[in-house]
Amino acid sequence: MLHLRLIVPADRTDEVVRTVEHTVGTTHLVVLPGVARNPAGDVVLVDVAREAGDALLGELRALGVDTYGSIAVENIDLSLSKRADKAEEEAPGEGADAVLWEHLTEATHEESTLSVTFLAFLAIATMIAACGVVLDNAILIVGAMAVGPEFGPLAGLSTALVQRAPRLAARSLIALVVGFAVAMVLTTGFGVLMDAFGLFSKDQLERPRPNTDFIWKPDMFSFVVALLAGVAGTLSLTSAKSGALVGVAISVTTVPAAANAAVALGYGEIRQMWGSTEQLLLNLAGIVVAGTLTLLAQKFLWAKQRERALGRT
């Protein structure tokens, strides 16, 4: 269930309440006249089944509630109410399959913002991965994958393509391009510094590395894994099952590939640098393609499901 808190101008409250009452899957409607101060108006509280949430939000925005008042949405972790159970039963579809497009757009907008924190996490993850590739240490590679924040802008790009949001697409692309460029430049300098202290050496990079050689030797499996990870990551975002994102993060060779390219560049190992760059681009492309196709499929299937449900009523 979702909990909506609306601030509505007094002259529009009746229209908003009628919209809420006519939406299947709503319950616990409360109207508090005149209690809002900034902006001034009435407060309307309502619980709605997740599978009916996107349709209701669309109607409320069409009424201009987000322009003249406000819409706040919260997840309800526990609701002990027979009315809530009935609302979920009446709403078409399953809550786990429902996509809240407004929430997805807002979440990916935040995660795809180029910020100091984003750059710091990506640079740190790339430096950890650099230690992993030089030492041929798979544990460090996995740790670097988990730290990397790159899935946010990748998901943002997929969402932007489906929702036709050019600003979100531009923001996501900037975060990816600038983020990886800065992280790789810093990691190249980190590699040079580690070499000066005798902790890295060119021999370590050139020797056989059975645990990490795959990072700069891309093949079709790399693209297949990226596709599968993109599907899993997108589903975890749309279904609010964020725990799956950790598994996605350690499934794709983005940060390690960037790290290997950066270290190889510092030593003039052009073959490894280009191989790692190809691996990086292959994984990024696979995730975006899979994420976009997954969102398109969800949008299509959910629309068909709603059509069938409305046809039965």
PDB file of N, CA and C in Angstrom, residues 90-183:
ATOM      1  N   GLU A  90      -9.325  -5.416  -4.909  1.00  0.00           N
ATOM      2  CA  GLU A  90     -10.102  -4.796  -5.989  1.00  0.00           C
ATOM      3  C   GLU A  90      -9.218  -4.175  -7.063  1.00  0.00           C
ATOM      4  N   ALA A  91      -8.038  -3.733  -6.683  1.00  0.00           N
ATOM      5  CA  ALA A  91      -7.152  -3.084  -7.646  1.00  0.00           C
ATOM      6  C   ALA A  91      -6.663  -4.100  -8.671  1.00  0.00           C
ATOM      7  N   PRO A  92      -6.590  -3.716  -9.942  1.00  0.00           N
ATOM      8  CA  PRO A  92      -6.158  -4.668 -10.979  1.00  0.00           C
ATOM      9  C   PRO A  92      -4.678  -4.978 -10.890  1.00  0.00           C
ATOM     10  N   GLY A  93      -4.325  -6.258 -11.112  1.00  0.00           N
ATOM     11  CA  GLY A  93      -2.918  -6.638 -11.140  1.00  0.00           C
ATOM     12  C   GLY A  93      -2.351  -6.933  -9.773  1.00  0.00           C
ATOM     13  N   GLU A  94      -1.049  -7.120  -9.744  1.00  0.00           N
ATOM     14  CA  GLU A  94      -0.318  -7.403  -8.524  1.00  0.00           C
ATOM     15  C   GLU A  94       0.588  -6.229  -8.176  1.00  0.00           C
ATOM     16  N   GLY A  95       0.660  -5.898  -6.895  1.00  0.00           N
ATOM     17  CA  GLY A  95       1.473  -4.771  -6.461  1.00  0.00           C
ATOM     18  C   GLY A  95       2.937  -4.919  -6.824  1.00  0.00           C
ATOM     19  N   ALA A  96       3.450  -6.150  -6.771  1.00  0.00           N
ATOM     20  CA  ALA A  96       4.869  -6.378  -7.074  1.00  0.00           C
ATOM     21  C   ALA A  96       5.198  -6.092  -8.536  1.00  0.00           C
ATOM     22  N   ASP A  97       4.175  -6.169  -9.412  1.00  0.00           N
ATOM     23  CA  ASP A  97       4.393  -5.939 -10.836  1.00  0.00           C
ATOM     24  C   ASP A  97       4.167  -4.486 -11.243  1.00  0.00           C
ATOM     25  N   ALA A  98       3.581  -3.700 -10.356  1.00  0.00           N
ATOM     26  CA  ALA A  98       3.224  -2.325 -10.705  1.00  0.00           C
ATOM     27  C   ALA A  98       4.460  -1.437 -10.760  1.00  0.00           C
ATOM     28  N   VAL A  99       4.455  -0.525 -11.717  1.00  0.00           N
ATOM     29  CA  VAL A  99       5.549   0.442 -11.859  1.00  0.00           C
ATOM     30  C   VAL A  99       5.006   1.835 -11.545  1.00  0.00           C
ATOM     31  N   LEU A 100       5.601   2.487 -10.573  1.00  0.00           N
ATOM     32  CA  LEU A 100       5.265   3.870 -10.279  1.00  0.00           C
ATOM     33  C   LEU A 100       6.220   4.751 -11.081  1.00  0.00           C
ATOM     34  N   TRP A 101       5.783   5.200 -12.226  1.00  0.00           N
ATOM     35  CA  TRP A 101       6.674   5.907 -13.143  1.00  0.00           C
ATOM     36  C   TRP A 101       7.161   7.220 -12.563  1.00  0.00           C
ATOM     37  N   GLU A 102       6.307   7.892 -11.830  1.00  0.00           N
ATOM     38  CA  GLU A 102       6.734   9.150 -11.210  1.00  0.00           C
ATOM     39  C   GLU A 102       7.848   8.893 -10.194  1.00  0.00           C
ATOM     40  N   HIS A 103       7.680   7.835  -9.398  1.00  0.00           N
ATOM     41  CA  HIS A 103       8.693   7.494  -8.402  1.00  0.00           C
ATOM     42  C   HIS A 103       9.984   7.052  -9.081  1.00  0.00           C
ATOM     43  N   LEU A 104       9.868   6.266 -10.135  1.00  0.00           N
ATOM     44  CA  LEU A 104      11.052   5.788 -10.847  1.00  0.00           C
ATOM     45  C   LEU A 104      11.823   6.949 -11.461  1.00  0.00           C
ATOM     46  N   THR A 105      11.096   7.870 -12.080  1.00  0.00           N
ATOM     47  CA  THR A 105      11.751   9.033 -12.686  1.00  0.00           C
ATOM     48  C   THR A 105      12.457   9.873 -11.637  1.00  0.00           C
ATOM     49  N   GLU A 106      11.789  10.091 -10.504  1.00  0.00           N
ATOM     50  CA  GLU A 106      12.383  10.901  -9.434  1.00  0.00           C
ATOM     51  C   GLU A 106      13.604  10.210  -8.830  1.00  0.00           C
ATOM     52  N   ALA A 107      13.487   8.895  -8.603  1.00  0.00           N
ATOM     53  CA  ALA A 107      14.601   8.150  -7.997  1.00  0.00           C
ATOM     54  C   ALA A 107      15.816   8.120  -8.915  1.00  0.00           C
ATOM     55  N   THR A 108      15.596   7.856 -10.194  1.00  0.00           N
ATOM     56  CA  THR A 108      16.730   7.798 -11.121  1.00  0.00           C
ATOM     57  C   THR A 108      17.306   9.194 -11.365  1.00  0.00           C
ATOM     58  N   HIS A 109      16.454  10.224 -11.285  1.00  0.00           N
ATOM     59  CA  HIS A 109      16.941  11.600 -11.414  1.00  0.00           C
ATOM     60  C   HIS A 109      17.957  11.904 -10.320  1.00  0.00           C
ATOM     61  N   GLU A 110      17.627  11.479  -9.102  1.00  0.00           N
ATOM     62  CA  GLU A 110      18.530  11.725  -7.971  1.00  0.00           C
ATOM     63  C   GLU A 110      19.806  10.901  -8.089  1.00  0.00           C
ATOM     64  N   GLU A 111      19.656   9.626  -8.476  1.00  0.00           N
ATOM     65  CA  GLU A 111      20.814   8.737  -8.550  1.00  0.00           C
ATOM     66  C   GLU A 111      21.734   9.054  -9.726  1.00  0.00           C
ATOM     67  N   SER A 112      21.213   9.769 -10.722  1.00  0.00           N
ATOM     68  CA  SER A 112      22.021  10.053 -11.912  1.00  0.00           C
ATOM     69  C   SER A 112      22.613  11.458 -11.893  1.00  0.00           C
ATOM     70  N   THR A 113      22.548  12.105 -10.766  1.00  0.00           N
ATOM     71  CA  THR A 113      23.099  13.456 -10.653  1.00  0.00           C
ATOM     72  C   THR A 113      24.605  13.403 -10.459  1.00  0.00           C
ATOM     73  N   LEU A 114      25.335  14.166 -11.251  1.00  0.00           N
ATOM     74  CA  LEU A 114      26.782  14.243 -11.113  1.00  0.00           C
ATOM     75  C   LEU A 114      27.103  15.110  -9.897  1.00  0.00           C
ATOM     76  N   SER A 115      27.571  14.476  -8.848  1.00  0.00           N
ATOM     77  CA  SER A 115      27.855  15.172  -7.598  1.00  0.00           C
ATOM     78  C   SER A 115      29.239  14.771  -7.089  1.00  0.00           C
ATOM     79  N   VAL A 116      29.708  15.489  -6.105  1.00  0.00           N
ATOM     80  CA  VAL A 116      30.998  15.149  -5.507  1.00  0.00           C
ATOM     81  C   VAL A 116      30.951  13.748  -4.910  1.00  0.00           C
ATOM     82  N   THR A 117      29.828  13.428  -4.276  1.00  0.00           N
ATOM     83  CA  THR A 117      29.681  12.094  -3.671  1.00  0.00           C
ATOM     84  C   THR A 117      29.724  11.001  -4.724  1.00  0.00           C
ATOM     85  N   PHE A 118      29.023  11.213  -5.840  1.00  0.00           N
ATOM     86  CA  PHE A 118      29.032  10.230  -6.933  1.00  0.00           C
ATOM     87  C   PHE A 118      30.448  10.027  -7.457  1.00  0.00           C
ATOM     88  N   LEU A 119      31.152  11.128  -7.703  1.00  0.00           N
ATOM     89  CA  LEU A 119      32.521  11.035  -8.210  1.00  0.00           C
ATOM     90  C   LEU A 119      33.437  10.341  -7.204  1.00  0.00           C
ATOM     91  N   ALA A 120      33.232  10.650  -5.926  1.00  0.00           N
ATOM     92  CA  ALA A 120      34.081  10.043  -4.896  1.00  0.00           C
ATOM     93  C   ALA A 120      33.889   8.533  -4.844  1.00  0.00           C
ATOM     94  N   PHE A 121      32.645   8.090  -4.842  1.00  0.00           N
ATOM     95  CA  PHE A 121      32.370   6.650  -4.785  1.00  0.00           C
ATOM     96  C   PHE A 121      32.921   5.943  -6.027  1.00  0.00           C
ATOM     97  N   LEU A 122      32.715   6.551  -7.195  1.00  0.00           N
ATOM     98  CA  LEU A 122      33.181   5.910  -8.429  1.00  0.00           C
ATOM     99  C   LEU A 122      34.708   5.864  -8.482  1.00  0.00           C
ATOM    100  N   ALA A 123      35.357   6.948  -8.053  1.00  0.00           N
ATOM    101  CA  ALA A 123      36.819   6.973  -8.059  1.00  0.00           C
ATOM    102  C   ALA A 123      37.393   5.981  -7.051  1.00  0.00           C
ATOM    103  N   ILE A 124      36.801   5.927  -5.861  1.00  0.00           N
ATOM    104  CA  ILE A 124      37.276   4.982  -4.839  1.00  0.00           C
ATOM    105  C   ILE A 124      37.089   3.546  -5.313  1.00  0.00           C
ATOM    106  N   ALA A 125      35.911   3.272  -5.904  1.00  0.00           N
ATOM    107  CA  ALA A 125      35.648   1.923  -6.414  1.00  0.00           C
ATOM    108  C   ALA A 125      36.661   1.547  -7.492  1.00  0.00           C
ATOM    109  N   THR A 126      36.991   2.489  -8.368  1.00  0.00           N
ATOM    110  CA  THR A 126      37.944   2.217  -9.446  1.00  0.00           C
ATOM    111  C   THR A 126      39.345   1.984  -8.894  1.00  0.00           C
ATOM    112  N   MET A 127      39.720   2.720  -7.854  1.00  0.00           N
ATOM    113  CA  MET A 127      41.037   2.515  -7.244  1.00  0.00           C
ATOM    114  C   MET A 127      41.114   1.162  -6.532  1.00  0.00           C
ATOM    115  N   ILE A 128      40.041   0.774  -5.870  1.00  0.00           N
ATOM    116  CA  ILE A 128      40.010  -0.561  -5.241  1.00  0.00           C
ATOM    117  C   ILE A 128      40.147  -1.636  -6.313  1.00  0.00           C
ATOM    118  N   ALA A 129      39.419  -1.434  -7.426  1.00  0.00           N
ATOM    119  CA  ALA A 129      39.512  -2.401  -8.526  1.00  0.00           C
ATOM    120  C   ALA A 129      40.914  -2.431  -9.118  1.00  0.00           C
ATOM    121  N   ALA A 130      41.597  -1.275  -9.142  1.00  0.00           N
ATOM    122  CA  ALA A 130      42.972  -1.245  -9.643  1.00  0.00           C
ATOM    123  C   ALA A 130      43.873  -2.133  -8.802  1.00  0.00           C
ATOM    124  N   CYS A 131      43.692  -2.075  -7.491  1.00  0.00           N
ATOM    125  CA  CYS A 131      44.461  -2.972  -6.614  1.00  0.00           C
ATOM    126  C   CYS A 131      44.120  -4.426  -6.921  1.00  0.00           C
ATOM    127  N   GLY A 132      42.843  -4.670  -7.203  1.00  0.00           N
ATOM    128  CA  GLY A 132      42.417  -6.037  -7.497  1.00  0.00           C
ATOM    129  C   GLY A 132      43.016  -6.585  -8.773  1.00  0.00           C
ATOM    130  N   VAL A 133      43.079  -5.763  -9.829  1.00  0.00           N
ATOM    131  CA  VAL A 133      43.604  -6.273 -11.096  1.00  0.00           C
ATOM    132  C   VAL A 133      45.116  -6.461 -11.030  1.00  0.00           C
ATOM    133  N   VAL A 134      45.821  -5.584 -10.345  1.00  0.00           N
ATOM    134  CA  VAL A 134      47.276  -5.718 -10.252  1.00  0.00           C
ATOM    135  C   VAL A 134      47.645  -6.921  -9.389  1.00  0.00           C
ATOM    136  N   LEU A 135      46.910  -7.127  -8.305  1.00  0.00           N
ATOM    137  CA  LEU A 135      47.192  -8.251  -7.405  1.00  0.00           C
ATOM    138  C   LEU A 135      46.497  -9.533  -7.844  1.00  0.00           C
ATOM    139  N   ASP A 136      45.671  -9.452  -8.899  1.00  0.00           N
ATOM    140  CA  ASP A 136      44.882 -10.600  -9.360  1.00  0.00           C
ATOM    141  C   ASP A 136      44.025 -11.145  -8.219  1.00  0.00           C
ATOM    142  N   ASN A 137      43.364 -10.228  -7.509  1.00  0.00           N
ATOM    143  CA  ASN A 137      42.582 -10.575  -6.327  1.00  0.00           C
ATOM    144  C   ASN A 137      41.101 -10.411  -6.632  1.00  0.00           C
ATOM    145  N   ALA A 138      40.387 -11.529  -6.727  1.00  0.00           N
ATOM    146  CA  ALA A 138      38.968 -11.486  -7.077  1.00  0.00           C
ATOM    147  C   ALA A 138      38.127 -10.837  -5.983  1.00  0.00           C
ATOM    148  N   ILE A 139      38.547 -10.960  -4.730  1.00  0.00           N
ATOM    149  CA  ILE A 139      37.782 -10.367  -3.628  1.00  0.00           C
ATOM    150  C   ILE A 139      37.754  -8.853  -3.746  1.00  0.00           C
ATOM    151  N   LEU A 140      38.893  -8.268  -4.079  1.00  0.00           N
ATOM    152  CA  LEU A 140      38.942  -6.829  -4.254  1.00  0.00           C
ATOM    153  C   LEU A 140      38.098  -6.388  -5.453  1.00  0.00           C
ATOM    154  N   ILE A 141      38.068  -7.193  -6.498  1.00  0.00           N
ATOM    155  CA  ILE A 141      37.253  -6.880  -7.669  1.00  0.00           C
ATOM    156  C   ILE A 141      35.775  -6.860  -7.292  1.00  0.00           C
ATOM    157  N   VAL A 142      35.321  -7.862  -6.559  1.00  0.00           N
ATOM    158  CA  VAL A 142      33.926  -7.928  -6.127  1.00  0.00           C
ATOM    159  C   VAL A 142      33.587  -6.735  -5.229  1.00  0.00           C
ATOM    160  N   GLY A 143      34.504  -6.408  -4.316  1.00  0.00           N
ATOM    161  CA  GLY A 143      34.277  -5.260  -3.438  1.00  0.00           C
ATOM    162  C   GLY A 143      34.152  -3.968  -4.218  1.00  0.00           C
ATOM    163  N   ALA A 144      34.997  -3.794  -5.226  1.00  0.00           N
ATOM    164  CA  ALA A 144      34.931  -2.582  -6.048  1.00  0.00           C
ATOM    165  C   ALA A 144      33.611  -2.510  -6.811  1.00  0.00           C
ATOM    166  N   MET A 145      33.156  -3.652  -7.321  1.00  0.00           N
ATOM    167  CA  MET A 145      31.882  -3.681  -8.037  1.00  0.00           C
ATOM    168  C   MET A 145      30.732  -3.243  -7.136  1.00  0.00           C
ATOM    169  N   ALA A 146      30.763  -3.690  -5.878  1.00  0.00           N
ATOM    170  CA  ALA A 146      29.687  -3.356  -4.948  1.00  0.00           C
ATOM    171  C   ALA A 146      29.693  -1.877  -4.574  1.00  0.00           C
ATOM    172  N   VAL A 147      30.871  -1.261  -4.540  1.00  0.00           N
ATOM    173  CA  VAL A 147      30.985   0.142  -4.158  1.00  0.00           C
ATOM    174  C   VAL A 147      30.560   1.071  -5.292  1.00  0.00           C
ATOM    175  N   GLY A 148      30.782   0.665  -6.537  1.00  0.00           N
ATOM    176  CA  GLY A 148      30.514   1.530  -7.684  1.00  0.00           C
ATOM    177  C   GLY A 148      29.056   1.960  -7.777  1.00  0.00           C
ATOM    178  N   PRO A 149      28.805   3.264  -8.016  1.00  0.00           N
ATOM    179  CA  PRO A 149      27.433   3.796  -8.081  1.00  0.00           C
ATOM    180  C   PRO A 149      26.902   3.969  -9.503  1.00  0.00           C
ATOM    181  N   GLU A 150      27.526   3.308 -10.475  1.00  0.00           N
ATOM    182  CA  GLU A 150      27.226   3.605 -11.871  1.00  0.00           C
ATOM    183  C   GLU A 150      25.867   3.122 -12.341  1.00  0.00           C
ATOM    184  N   PHE A 151      25.220   2.212 -11.583  1.00  0.00           N
ATOM    185  CA  PHE A 151      23.922   1.715 -12.061  1.00  0.00           C
ATOM    186  C   PHE A 151      22.857   2.807 -12.023  1.00  0.00           C
ATOM    187  N   GLY A 152      23.014   3.789 -11.129  1.00  0.00           N
ATOM    188  CA  GLY A 152      22.032   4.872 -11.046  1.00  0.00           C
ATOM    189  C   GLY A 152      21.845   5.603 -12.363  1.00  0.00           C
ATOM    190  N   PRO A 153      22.917   6.175 -12.940  1.00  0.00           N
ATOM    191  CA  PRO A 153      22.745   6.855 -14.228  1.00  0.00           C
ATOM    192  C   PRO A 153      22.401   5.915 -15.375  1.00  0.00           C
ATOM    193  N   LEU A 154      22.815   4.649 -15.304  1.00  0.00           N
ATOM    194  CA  LEU A 154      22.420   3.685 -16.334  1.00  0.00           C
ATOM    195  C   LEU A 154      20.910   3.472 -16.302  1.00  0.00           C
ATOM    196  N   ALA A 155      20.356   3.317 -15.088  1.00  0.00           N
ATOM    197  CA  ALA A 155      18.903   3.188 -14.950  1.00  0.00           C
ATOM    198  C   ALA A 155      18.208   4.480 -15.358  1.00  0.00           C
ATOM    199  N   GLY A 156      18.832   5.610 -15.036  1.00  0.00           N
ATOM    200  CA  GLY A 156      18.261   6.887 -15.432  1.00  0.00           C
ATOM    201  C   GLY A 156      18.183   7.029 -16.939  1.00  0.00           C
ATOM    202  N   LEU A 157      19.206   6.555 -17.642  1.00  0.00           N
ATOM    203  CA  LEU A 157      19.211   6.627 -19.106  1.00  0.00           C
ATOM    204  C   LEU A 157      18.115   5.742 -19.696  1.00  0.00           C
ATOM    205  N   SER A 158      17.951   4.543 -19.153  1.00  0.00           N
ATOM    206  CA  SER A 158      16.884   3.651 -19.627  1.00  0.00           C
ATOM    207  C   SER A 158      15.509   4.268 -19.382  1.00  0.00           C
ATOM    208  N   THR A 159      15.315   4.825 -18.198  1.00  0.00           N
ATOM    209  CA  THR A 159      14.044   5.466 -17.875  1.00  0.00           C
ATOM    210  C   THR A 159      13.771   6.648 -18.792  1.00  0.00           C
ATOM    211  N   ALA A 160      14.809   7.431 -19.061  1.00  0.00           N
ATOM    212  CA  ALA A 160      14.654   8.598 -19.933  1.00  0.00           C
ATOM    213  C   ALA A 160      14.262   8.187 -21.348  1.00  0.00           C
ATOM    214  N   LEU A 161      14.819   7.094 -21.843  1.00  0.00           N
ATOM    215  CA  LEU A 161      14.493   6.634 -23.189  1.00  0.00           C
ATOM    216  C   LEU A 161      13.041   6.180 -23.270  1.00  0.00           C
ATOM    217  N   VAL A 162      12.559   5.511 -22.230  1.00  0.00           N
ATOM    218  CA  VAL A 162      11.176   5.024 -22.231  1.00  0.00           C
ATOM    219  C   VAL A 162      10.193   6.161 -22.010  1.00  0.00           C
ATOM    220  N   GLN A 163      10.523   7.060 -21.086  1.00  0.00           N
ATOM    221  CA  GLN A 163       9.627   8.157 -20.743  1.00  0.00           C
ATOM    222  C   GLN A 163       9.824   9.385 -21.635  1.00  0.00           C
ATOM    223  N   ARG A 164      10.778   9.307 -22.552  1.00  0.00           N
ATOM    224  CA  ARG A 164      11.078  10.420 -23.449  1.00  0.00           C
ATOM    225  C   ARG A 164      11.381  11.694 -22.653  1.00  0.00           C
ATOM    226  N   ALA A 165      12.345  11.548 -21.768  1.00  0.00           N
ATOM    227  CA  ALA A 165      12.749  12.648 -20.895  1.00  0.00           C
ATOM    228  C   ALA A 165      14.167  13.073 -21.257  1.00  0.00           C
ATOM    229  N   PRO A 166      14.330  14.015 -22.167  1.00  0.00           N
ATOM    230  CA  PRO A 166      15.675  14.389 -22.637  1.00  0.00           C
ATOM    231  C   PRO A 166      16.566  14.958 -21.534  1.00  0.00           C
ATOM    232  N   ARG A 167      15.999  15.666 -20.586  1.00  0.00           N
ATOM    233  CA  ARG A 167      16.819  16.238 -19.514  1.00  0.00           C
ATOM    234  C   ARG A 167      17.420  15.135 -18.640  1.00  0.00           C
ATOM    235  N   LEU A 168      16.606  14.128 -18.329  1.00  0.00           N
ATOM    236  CA  LEU A 168      17.110  13.009 -17.538  1.00  0.00           C
ATOM    237  C   LEU A 168      18.164  12.241 -18.322  1.00  0.00           C
ATOM    238  N   ALA A 169      17.959  12.087 -19.635  1.00  0.00           N
ATOM    239  CA  ALA A 169      18.939  11.393 -20.465  1.00  0.00           C
ATOM    240  C   ALA A 169      20.264  12.150 -20.481  1.00  0.00           C
ATOM    241  N   ALA A 170      20.191  13.471 -20.637  1.00  0.00           N
ATOM    242  CA  ALA A 170      21.414  14.276 -20.664  1.00  0.00           C
ATOM    243  C   ALA A 170      22.127  14.222 -19.314  1.00  0.00           C
ATOM    244  N   ARG A 171      21.349  14.312 -18.229  1.00  0.00           N
ATOM    245  CA  ARG A 171      21.938  14.250 -16.892  1.00  0.00           C
ATOM    246  C   ARG A 171      22.636  12.918 -16.661  1.00  0.00           C
ATOM    247  N   SER A 172      22.007  11.831 -17.099  1.00  0.00           N
ATOM    248  CA  SER A 172      22.577  10.499 -16.905  1.00  0.00           C
ATOM    249  C   SER A 172      23.848  10.319 -17.726  1.00  0.00           C
ATOM    250  N   LEU A 173      23.810  10.771 -18.982  1.00  0.00           N
ATOM    251  CA  LEU A 173      24.989  10.656 -19.845  1.00  0.00           C
ATOM    252  C   LEU A 173      26.160  11.466 -19.300  1.00  0.00           C
ATOM    253  N   ILE A 174      25.866  12.651 -18.815  1.00  0.00           N
ATOM    254  CA  ILE A 174      26.932  13.485 -18.248  1.00  0.00           C
ATOM    255  C   ILE A 174      27.550  12.801 -17.034  1.00  0.00           C
ATOM    256  N   ALA A 175      26.692  12.239 -16.177  1.00  0.00           N
ATOM    257  CA  ALA A 175      27.197  11.555 -14.982  1.00  0.00           C
ATOM    258  C   ALA A 175      28.086  10.376 -15.362  1.00  0.00           C
ATOM    259  N   LEU A 176      27.684   9.611 -16.377  1.00  0.00           N
ATOM    260  CA  LEU A 176      28.471   8.453 -16.796  1.00  0.00           C
ATOM    261  C   LEU A 176      29.795   8.869 -17.430  1.00  0.00           C
ATOM    262  N   VAL A 177      29.729   9.779 -18.399  1.00  0.00           N
ATOM    263  CA  VAL A 177      30.931  10.157 -19.137  1.00  0.00           C
ATOM    264  C   VAL A 177      31.929  10.882 -18.231  1.00  0.00           C
ATOM    265  N   VAL A 178      31.450  11.907 -17.546  1.00  0.00           N
ATOM    266  CA  VAL A 178      32.340  12.670 -16.669  1.00  0.00           C
ATOM    267  C   VAL A 178      32.805  11.810 -15.498  1.00  0.00           C
ATOM    268  N   GLY A 179      31.886  11.032 -14.939  1.00  0.00           N
ATOM    269  CA  GLY A 179      32.228  10.197 -13.789  1.00  0.00           C
ATOM    270  C   GLY A 179      33.338   9.207 -14.099  1.00  0.00           C
ATOM    271  N   PHE A 180      33.185   8.453 -15.194  1.00  0.00           N
ATOM    272  CA  PHE A 180      34.207   7.472 -15.542  1.00  0.00           C
ATOM    273  C   PHE A 180      35.500   8.147 -15.989  1.00  0.00           C
ATOM    274  N   ALA A 181      35.379   9.281 -16.683  1.00  0.00           N
ATOM    275  CA  ALA A 181      36.594   9.990 -17.115  1.00  0.00           C
ATOM    276  C   ALA A 181      37.404  10.447 -15.908  1.00  0.00           C
ATOM    277  N   VAL A 182      36.737  11.065 -14.939  1.00  0.00           N
ATOM    278  CA  VAL A 182      37.432  11.540 -13.740  1.00  0.00           C
ATOM    279  C   VAL A 182      37.998  10.372 -12.942  1.00  0.00           C
ATOM    280  N   ALA A 183      37.198   9.317 -12.783  1.00  0.00           N
ATOM    281  CA  ALA A 183      37.647   8.151 -12.014  1.00  0.00           C
ATOM    282  C   ALA A 183      38.869   7.508 -12.666  1.00  0.00           C
TER     283      ALA A 183
END
